[in-house]
Amino acid sequence: MSGNVIILAVIVLGIIGLTAAVLLFFISKAFKVEENPMIDEVAALLPGANCGGCGFAGCRGLAEAIVKSGNIGELRCPAGGNSTMENIAKLMGLEAVAAAPVIAVVRCNGTCENAPAKVNYDSMPSCFFANSLYAGASACPYGCLGCGDCVEACRFDAIHIDPVTKLPVVDENLCVGCGACAKTCPRHIIELRDKGTSGRVYVACMNKEKGAAAKKNCSAACIGCGKCAKNCPAEAITVENNLAYIDFRKCTLCQTCVSGCPTGAIHFSGATSEPEMEQKADE
Amino acid sequence: MKTFKIGGVHPEAQKLSNEVSVETFPLPKQATVFVTQSLGAPAVPVVAKGDKVKVGQLLAKAEAFICANVHSPFSGTVNKIEPVADFTGYKKSAIVIDVEGDEWDESIDTTEDIVSEIKLNREEIIERMKACGIVGLGGACFPTHVKYMLPPGKSADFILVNAAECEPYITTDYRMMLEQTEACLIGVEALLIASGAKQALIGIENNKPEAIKKLKEAVKTHPKIEIVPLKTKYPQGAEKQLIQALTGRTVPNGKLPIDVGCIVNNIATTHAVYEAVQKNKPLIETYTTITGKKLEKRKNYKIRLGTPLKDVLDTVGIPENTGKIISGGPMMGKAIANTNTFFVKGMSSILFLDASESKRVPESGCIRCGKCIQACPMGLEPYLFRMLAVQHRLEDLEAHGIMNCIECGCCQSGCPAHIPLLDTVKTGKSQTGTMIKSRQAKKS
């Protein structure tokens, strides 16, 4: 009896399967969507991380846009960089415009030491939620919340929370500059800046409060004193709303501002400079 | 016994400060009055640095439709106007006053006498509530006069007064009912005139038998007011739940109480209305319960707005091992991230939670048990909101009705996986609200 049931089931399911297969075969023939085979070829050249850095939902979206528009123009895969764009241009018989690679920098230096925590946060471990619930453990309403939404957003494993400082650190070698972290940060403290060949100089603070108020919560805050702007030989620094900003297009990496900043809010990072190397050796 | 139909929980009452009479908290040396003391837009300061102010003088004027006037709770000199951190740590514009003496504006009746006869007519009462900056003291701080500016074609059948005080720990409304019984009832009479309604119902949870007895005795001289004992169930005092419990009417989603002919006010608001209408006294004080299991000096204080929170904490003494200080009750209240702040309208309780009580149990995975759905008095699906909020899916949140959430916290209180549902749902709701607003702004 039970043997019969099994055989019957196999036969019935087999027939259903077969019929469905035949039907699907003809349906797929009849409703076939003609697609430019170039899209597949272009997509194959892209990194396939679907990071969204190009502005499309995924790599295929960018491939479609490139093939459909027929030129590269503003379209660009930041993760793949110049080499990927050149390959695509070659495939399509176009010319790629080389762009300087960018990298994410974290514009906050509210470490546990600089900005001591006054309260403990114990709700959802997410900056998105923490931002709506309170101003931050150090009470700086502009600083890093440290819950790691940027780490979660990164598809390249290039950003991590430092266990000592509780701040995100960008891995120079892995960051492709897609900007996923910058987009997800509720406080907008991550900025994409020119990677440069020999490093970057930036203000590691986003606090727009007046000097005294900013300094109260964080000893490394930008107090908007304007010393950096005055001394910058390249006139790359502007101070607005009590906060200095360095234009990376003008900056010559002379680092006058780095040594001159009274609170140490201006940072140099990248290809390690010689004085820093010596310092490290001393430590 | 009357109550609302779906959801609800029954937290331990913990009314530890029930028997403590209301005390007036002493005046501080310097006070800071936030210009945003209500739901809606901030009020615009009308005083400048160096100005002398009297108690009850207008400090900031409401210019938007949903906004309330802010008056000076102190006499003295305006020291400065600058952004000051509120209890979340975020800064908001505030007026700092150096307190000198206690000189009141002449137009305010400062005597203790009860004035029973209401001389003002409907429009005058609404205008007075607006001028005196009365806001809903049940927690939301919605400007009261706006509720009485009825949309064309709508009329009110009932004034419903929320005297449920369903949040655990808080006892100011209870004390108010016992100590200011007649004033509250005259306030209700004024609201009846302002709305044109025929009847007022005061809903009280049946765990306050003394207040029910006292009010029932007092309403004998107020034929339009009826006292209705309600079953003790949280959130009995929420607007839509109270309407359902008292009248059996259900407010459809997205509609207002006036659409079913009701206006709801808190019992503390009726007292503020009495003071405004009969004594011309603006809302410059808050009744606040200072409580906690480990707290020795539990208090019910009458505190001038703008008094530093630190002063109160120093007076009662923060108990050892306090894990969290909450503004409001344990269900809907918010943890205070910055104690260096000042009292505002509607701060009905300061609650000290011991470290052992306040510590969150580590969250485990949602097992789809449905307890949160069962507990939700609005018939929503909190577990789904939380999932969508984590993924920032605001359109889906809107489609599933997150804007109907009343943020009562029933879902979180019973979650066996200890998921912080309320925090996530609240954030999702505020983000969705912002999205809807910006969409409407784009359309118009």
Tab-separated table of N, CA and C in Angstrom, chain B residues 227-317:
chain	number	residue	atom	x	y	z
B	227	ILE	N	-18.296	61.662	37.451
B	227	ILE	CA	-17.064	60.931	37.755
B	227	ILE	C	-17.255	59.481	37.322
B	228	VAL	N	-16.340	58.967	36.520
B	228	VAL	CA	-16.460	57.589	36.041
B	228	VAL	C	-15.234	56.786	36.484
B	229	PRO	N	-15.409	55.846	37.419
B	229	PRO	CA	-14.278	54.997	37.800
B	229	PRO	C	-13.939	54.047	36.645
B	230	LEU	N	-12.656	53.858	36.384
B	230	LEU	CA	-12.216	53.005	35.285
B	230	LEU	C	-11.373	51.858	35.831
B	231	LYS	N	-11.316	50.792	35.051
B	231	LYS	CA	-10.487	49.654	35.425
B	231	LYS	C	-9.022	50.093	35.394
B	232	THR	N	-8.222	49.559	36.306
B	232	THR	CA	-6.805	49.923	36.333
B	232	THR	C	-6.070	49.154	35.247
B	233	LYS	N	-5.771	49.835	34.190
B	233	LYS	CA	-5.052	49.193	33.071
B	233	LYS	C	-4.303	50.269	32.307
B	234	TYR	N	-3.048	50.016	32.017
B	234	TYR	CA	-2.230	50.968	31.266
B	234	TYR	C	-2.439	50.736	29.771
B	235	PRO	N	-2.509	51.673	28.877
B	235	PRO	CA	-2.535	53.131	29.026
B	235	PRO	C	-3.956	53.701	29.027
B	236	GLN	N	-4.600	53.628	30.188
B	236	GLN	CA	-5.973	54.117	30.331
B	236	GLN	C	-6.060	55.616	30.043
B	237	GLY	N	-4.967	56.336	30.345
B	237	GLY	CA	-5.019	57.791	30.183
B	237	GLY	C	-4.673	58.276	28.792
B	238	ALA	N	-4.333	57.362	27.884
B	238	ALA	CA	-4.037	57.791	26.518
B	238	ALA	C	-5.326	58.275	25.868
B	239	GLU	N	-5.196	59.296	25.034
B	239	GLU	CA	-6.370	60.002	24.519
B	239	GLU	C	-7.423	59.072	23.910
B	240	LYS	N	-6.995	58.297	22.902
B	240	LYS	CA	-7.970	57.465	22.182
B	240	LYS	C	-8.524	56.357	23.070
B	241	GLN	N	-7.680	55.842	23.967
B	241	GLN	CA	-8.121	54.779	24.877
B	241	GLN	C	-9.141	55.327	25.867
B	242	LEU	N	-8.906	56.543	26.339
B	242	LEU	CA	-9.819	57.149	27.306
B	242	LEU	C	-11.179	57.430	26.664
B	243	ILE	N	-11.152	57.881	25.411
B	243	ILE	CA	-12.405	58.148	24.702
B	243	ILE	C	-13.218	56.860	24.594
B	244	GLN	N	-12.519	55.780	24.235
B	244	GLN	CA	-13.206	54.500	24.092
B	244	GLN	C	-13.773	54.021	25.436
B	245	ALA	N	-12.974	54.181	26.478
B	245	ALA	CA	-13.411	53.709	27.790
B	245	ALA	C	-14.612	54.502	28.295
B	246	LEU	N	-14.583	55.828	28.101
B	246	LEU	CA	-15.621	56.667	28.697
B	246	LEU	C	-16.884	56.757	27.851
B	247	THR	N	-16.732	56.783	26.527
B	247	THR	CA	-17.907	57.014	25.684
B	247	THR	C	-18.248	55.826	24.791
B	248	GLY	N	-17.322	54.869	24.686
B	248	GLY	CA	-17.557	53.740	23.783
B	248	GLY	C	-17.280	54.091	22.333
B	249	ARG	N	-16.903	55.346	22.057
B	249	ARG	CA	-16.625	55.739	20.678
B	249	ARG	C	-15.171	55.413	20.327
B	250	THR	N	-14.935	55.082	19.059
B	250	THR	CA	-13.583	54.778	18.616
B	250	THR	C	-13.134	55.847	17.631
B	251	VAL	N	-11.981	56.429	17.895
B	251	VAL	CA	-11.435	57.425	16.975
B	251	VAL	C	-10.754	56.688	15.825
B	252	PRO	N	-11.221	56.875	14.584
B	252	PRO	CA	-10.584	56.163	13.477
B	252	PRO	C	-9.130	56.626	13.309
B	253	ASN	N	-8.301	55.743	12.746
B	253	ASN	CA	-6.902	56.090	12.520
B	253	ASN	C	-6.782	57.348	11.679
B	254	GLY	N	-5.882	58.210	12.082
B	254	GLY	CA	-5.650	59.430	11.325
B	254	GLY	C	-6.655	60.531	11.627
B	255	LYS	N	-7.615	60.247	12.511
B	255	LYS	CA	-8.617	61.270	12.867
B	255	LYS	C	-8.328	61.820	14.261
B	256	LEU	N	-8.997	62.896	14.600
B	256	LEU	CA	-8.806	63.527	15.892
B	256	LEU	C	-10.002	63.251	16.795
B	257	PRO	N	-9.825	63.411	18.121
B	257	PRO	CA	-10.944	63.187	19.044
B	257	PRO	C	-12.185	63.994	18.666
B	258	ILE	N	-11.989	65.204	18.147
B	258	ILE	CA	-13.144	66.057	17.828
B	258	ILE	C	-13.999	65.430	16.718
B	259	ASP	N	-13.394	64.549	15.911
B	259	ASP	CA	-14.163	63.864	14.865
B	259	ASP	C	-15.212	62.922	15.450
B	260	VAL	N	-15.034	62.516	16.718
B	260	VAL	CA	-16.084	61.730	17.372
B	260	VAL	C	-16.732	62.551	18.494
B	261	GLY	N	-16.565	63.873	18.414
B	261	GLY	CA	-17.264	64.760	19.345
B	261	GLY	C	-16.683	64.836	20.737
B	262	CYS	N	-15.378	64.600	20.865
B	262	CYS	CA	-14.773	64.636	22.192
B	262	CYS	C	-13.558	65.553	22.216
B	263	ILE	N	-13.331	66.162	23.370
B	263	ILE	CA	-12.067	66.858	23.614
B	263	ILE	C	-11.533	66.307	24.930
B	264	VAL	N	-10.262	65.927	24.921
B	264	VAL	CA	-9.680	65.311	26.115
B	264	VAL	C	-8.645	66.243	26.728
B	265	ASN	N	-8.739	66.416	28.034
B	265	ASN	CA	-7.729	67.175	28.766
B	265	ASN	C	-7.324	66.428	30.017
B	266	ASN	N	-6.115	66.716	30.477
B	266	ASN	CA	-5.647	66.099	31.706
B	266	ASN	C	-6.198	66.880	32.900
B	267	ILE	N	-6.276	66.215	34.049
B	267	ILE	CA	-6.781	66.884	35.255
B	267	ILE	C	-5.859	68.036	35.656
B	268	ALA	N	-4.559	67.859	35.442
B	268	ALA	CA	-3.612	68.941	35.771
B	268	ALA	C	-3.839	70.138	34.853
B	269	THR	N	-4.221	69.854	33.602
B	269	THR	CA	-4.503	70.953	32.673
B	269	THR	C	-5.730	71.729	33.138
B	270	THR	N	-6.739	71.015	33.667
B	270	THR	CA	-7.945	71.727	34.107
B	270	THR	C	-7.604	72.686	35.247
B	271	HIS	N	-6.664	72.268	36.086
B	271	HIS	CA	-6.229	73.154	37.172
B	271	HIS	C	-5.535	74.387	36.606
B	272	ALA	N	-4.683	74.169	35.586
B	272	ALA	CA	-3.988	75.297	34.953
B	272	ALA	C	-5.000	76.221	34.277
B	273	VAL	N	-6.054	75.624	33.687
B	273	VAL	CA	-7.100	76.420	33.034
B	273	VAL	C	-7.834	77.255	34.084
B	274	TYR	N	-8.104	76.635	35.238
B	274	TYR	CA	-8.760	77.385	36.319
B	274	TYR	C	-7.929	78.602	36.688
B	275	GLU	N	-6.647	78.377	36.895
B	275	GLU	CA	-5.775	79.494	37.309
B	275	GLU	C	-5.707	80.575	36.237
B	276	ALA	N	-5.713	80.144	34.970
B	276	ALA	CA	-5.636	81.122	33.878
B	276	ALA	C	-6.933	81.916	33.776
B	277	VAL	N	-8.065	81.205	33.796
B	277	VAL	CA	-9.357	81.848	33.552
B	277	VAL	C	-9.803	82.675	34.760
B	278	GLN	N	-9.636	82.138	35.954
B	278	GLN	CA	-10.172	82.806	37.142
B	278	GLN	C	-9.169	83.727	37.818
B	279	LYS	N	-7.888	83.438	37.621
B	279	LYS	CA	-6.882	84.224	38.351
B	279	LYS	C	-5.932	84.947	37.405
B	280	ASN	N	-6.122	84.733	36.111
B	280	ASN	CA	-5.250	85.337	35.095
B	280	ASN	C	-3.787	84.939	35.293
B	281	LYS	N	-3.574	83.734	35.805
B	281	LYS	CA	-2.203	83.302	36.093
B	281	LYS	C	-1.698	82.412	34.953
B	282	PRO	N	-0.612	82.809	34.307
B	282	PRO	CA	-0.084	81.971	33.230
B	282	PRO	C	0.506	80.669	33.767
B	283	LEU	N	0.798	79.755	32.868
B	283	LEU	CA	1.375	78.473	33.271
B	283	LEU	C	2.869	78.685	33.527
B	284	ILE	N	3.232	78.813	34.801
B	284	ILE	CA	4.633	79.078	35.144
B	284	ILE	C	5.160	78.055	36.137
B	285	GLU	N	4.318	77.080	36.455
B	285	GLU	CA	4.754	76.082	37.430
B	285	GLU	C	4.476	74.692	36.879
B	286	THR	N	5.206	73.729	37.393
B	286	THR	CA	4.892	72.348	37.061
B	286	THR	C	4.793	71.572	38.370
B	287	TYR	N	3.843	70.672	38.426
B	287	TYR	CA	3.723	69.778	39.580
B	287	TYR	C	4.512	68.525	39.242
B	288	THR	N	5.488	68.209	40.051
B	288	THR	CA	6.400	67.120	39.720
B	288	THR	C	6.557	66.156	40.889
B	289	THR	N	6.423	64.874	40.604
B	289	THR	CA	6.673	63.847	41.609
B	289	THR	C	8.153	63.491	41.567
B	290	ILE	N	8.795	63.507	42.733
B	290	ILE	CA	10.182	63.058	42.809
B	290	ILE	C	10.136	61.726	43.540
B	291	THR	N	10.459	60.649	42.854
B	291	THR	CA	10.223	59.343	43.447
B	291	THR	C	11.261	58.310	43.017
B	292	GLY	N	11.158	57.148	43.584
B	292	GLY	CA	12.084	56.057	43.308
B	292	GLY	C	12.072	55.115	44.493
B	293	LYS	N	12.301	53.824	44.235
B	293	LYS	CA	12.223	52.846	45.326
B	293	LYS	C	13.247	53.127	46.412
B	294	LYS	N	14.450	53.544	45.989
B	294	LYS	CA	15.527	53.728	46.963
B	294	LYS	C	15.594	55.153	47.502
B	295	LEU	N	14.701	56.005	47.010
B	295	LEU	CA	14.753	57.410	47.428
B	295	LEU	C	14.106	57.563	48.797
B	296	GLU	N	14.795	58.267	49.711
B	296	GLU	CA	14.220	58.435	51.049
B	296	GLU	C	13.206	59.574	51.085
B	297	LYS	N	13.629	60.739	50.521
B	297	LYS	CA	12.742	61.907	50.557
B	297	LYS	C	11.901	61.954	49.294
B	298	ARG	N	10.806	61.197	49.263
B	298	ARG	CA	9.925	61.258	48.091
B	298	ARG	C	9.047	62.494	48.216
B	299	LYS	N	8.875	63.191	47.104
B	299	LYS	CA	8.200	64.481	47.175
B	299	LYS	C	7.185	64.650	46.059
B	300	ASN	N	6.187	65.490	46.328
B	300	ASN	CA	5.369	66.047	45.261
B	300	ASN	C	5.586	67.541	45.321
B	301	TYR	N	6.326	68.055	44.357
B	301	TYR	CA	6.729	69.457	44.397
B	301	TYR	C	5.911	70.291	43.431
B	302	LYS	N	5.688	71.547	43.825
B	302	LYS	CA	5.218	72.558	42.884
B	302	LYS	C	6.459	73.366	42.547
B	303	ILE	N	6.932	73.264	41.312
B	303	ILE	CA	8.220	73.855	40.950
B	303	ILE	C	8.011	74.892	39.866
B	304	ARG	N	8.656	76.053	40.021
B	304	ARG	CA	8.609	77.048	38.947
B	304	ARG	C	9.398	76.506	37.757
B	305	LEU	N	8.877	76.752	36.562
B	305	LEU	CA	9.578	76.348	35.345
B	305	LEU	C	10.918	77.067	35.292
B	306	GLY	N	11.919	76.396	34.792
B	306	GLY	CA	13.224	77.037	34.672
B	306	GLY	C	14.124	76.803	35.870
B	307	THR	N	13.570	76.185	36.929
B	307	THR	CA	14.389	75.838	38.097
B	307	THR	C	15.406	74.776	37.685
B	308	PRO	N	16.682	74.917	38.088
B	308	PRO	CA	17.658	73.891	37.710
B	308	PRO	C	17.306	72.527	38.299
B	309	LEU	N	17.413	71.504	37.468
B	309	LEU	CA	17.156	70.138	37.922
B	309	LEU	C	18.134	69.760	39.037
B	310	LYS	N	19.356	70.284	38.911
B	310	LYS	CA	20.407	70.011	39.926
B	310	LYS	C	19.942	70.400	41.325
B	311	ASP	N	19.249	71.540	41.451
B	311	ASP	CA	18.781	72.002	42.764
B	311	ASP	C	17.890	70.949	43.413
B	312	VAL	N	16.990	70.382	42.596
B	312	VAL	CA	16.064	69.378	43.125
B	312	VAL	C	16.836	68.109	43.485
B	313	LEU	N	17.759	67.718	42.613
B	313	LEU	CA	18.539	66.505	42.877
B	313	LEU	C	19.356	66.669	44.156
B	314	ASP	N	19.917	67.873	44.360
B	314	ASP	CA	20.705	68.116	45.568
B	314	ASP	C	19.823	68.088	46.809
B	315	THR	N	18.607	68.618	46.692
B	315	THR	CA	17.706	68.667	47.848
B	315	THR	C	17.286	67.271	48.293
B	316	VAL	N	16.902	66.431	47.334
B	316	VAL	CA	16.413	65.104	47.733
B	316	VAL	C	17.573	64.117	47.878
B	317	GLY	N	18.690	64.388	47.220
B	317	GLY	CA	19.840	63.489	47.285
B	317	GLY	C	19.670	62.307	46.365
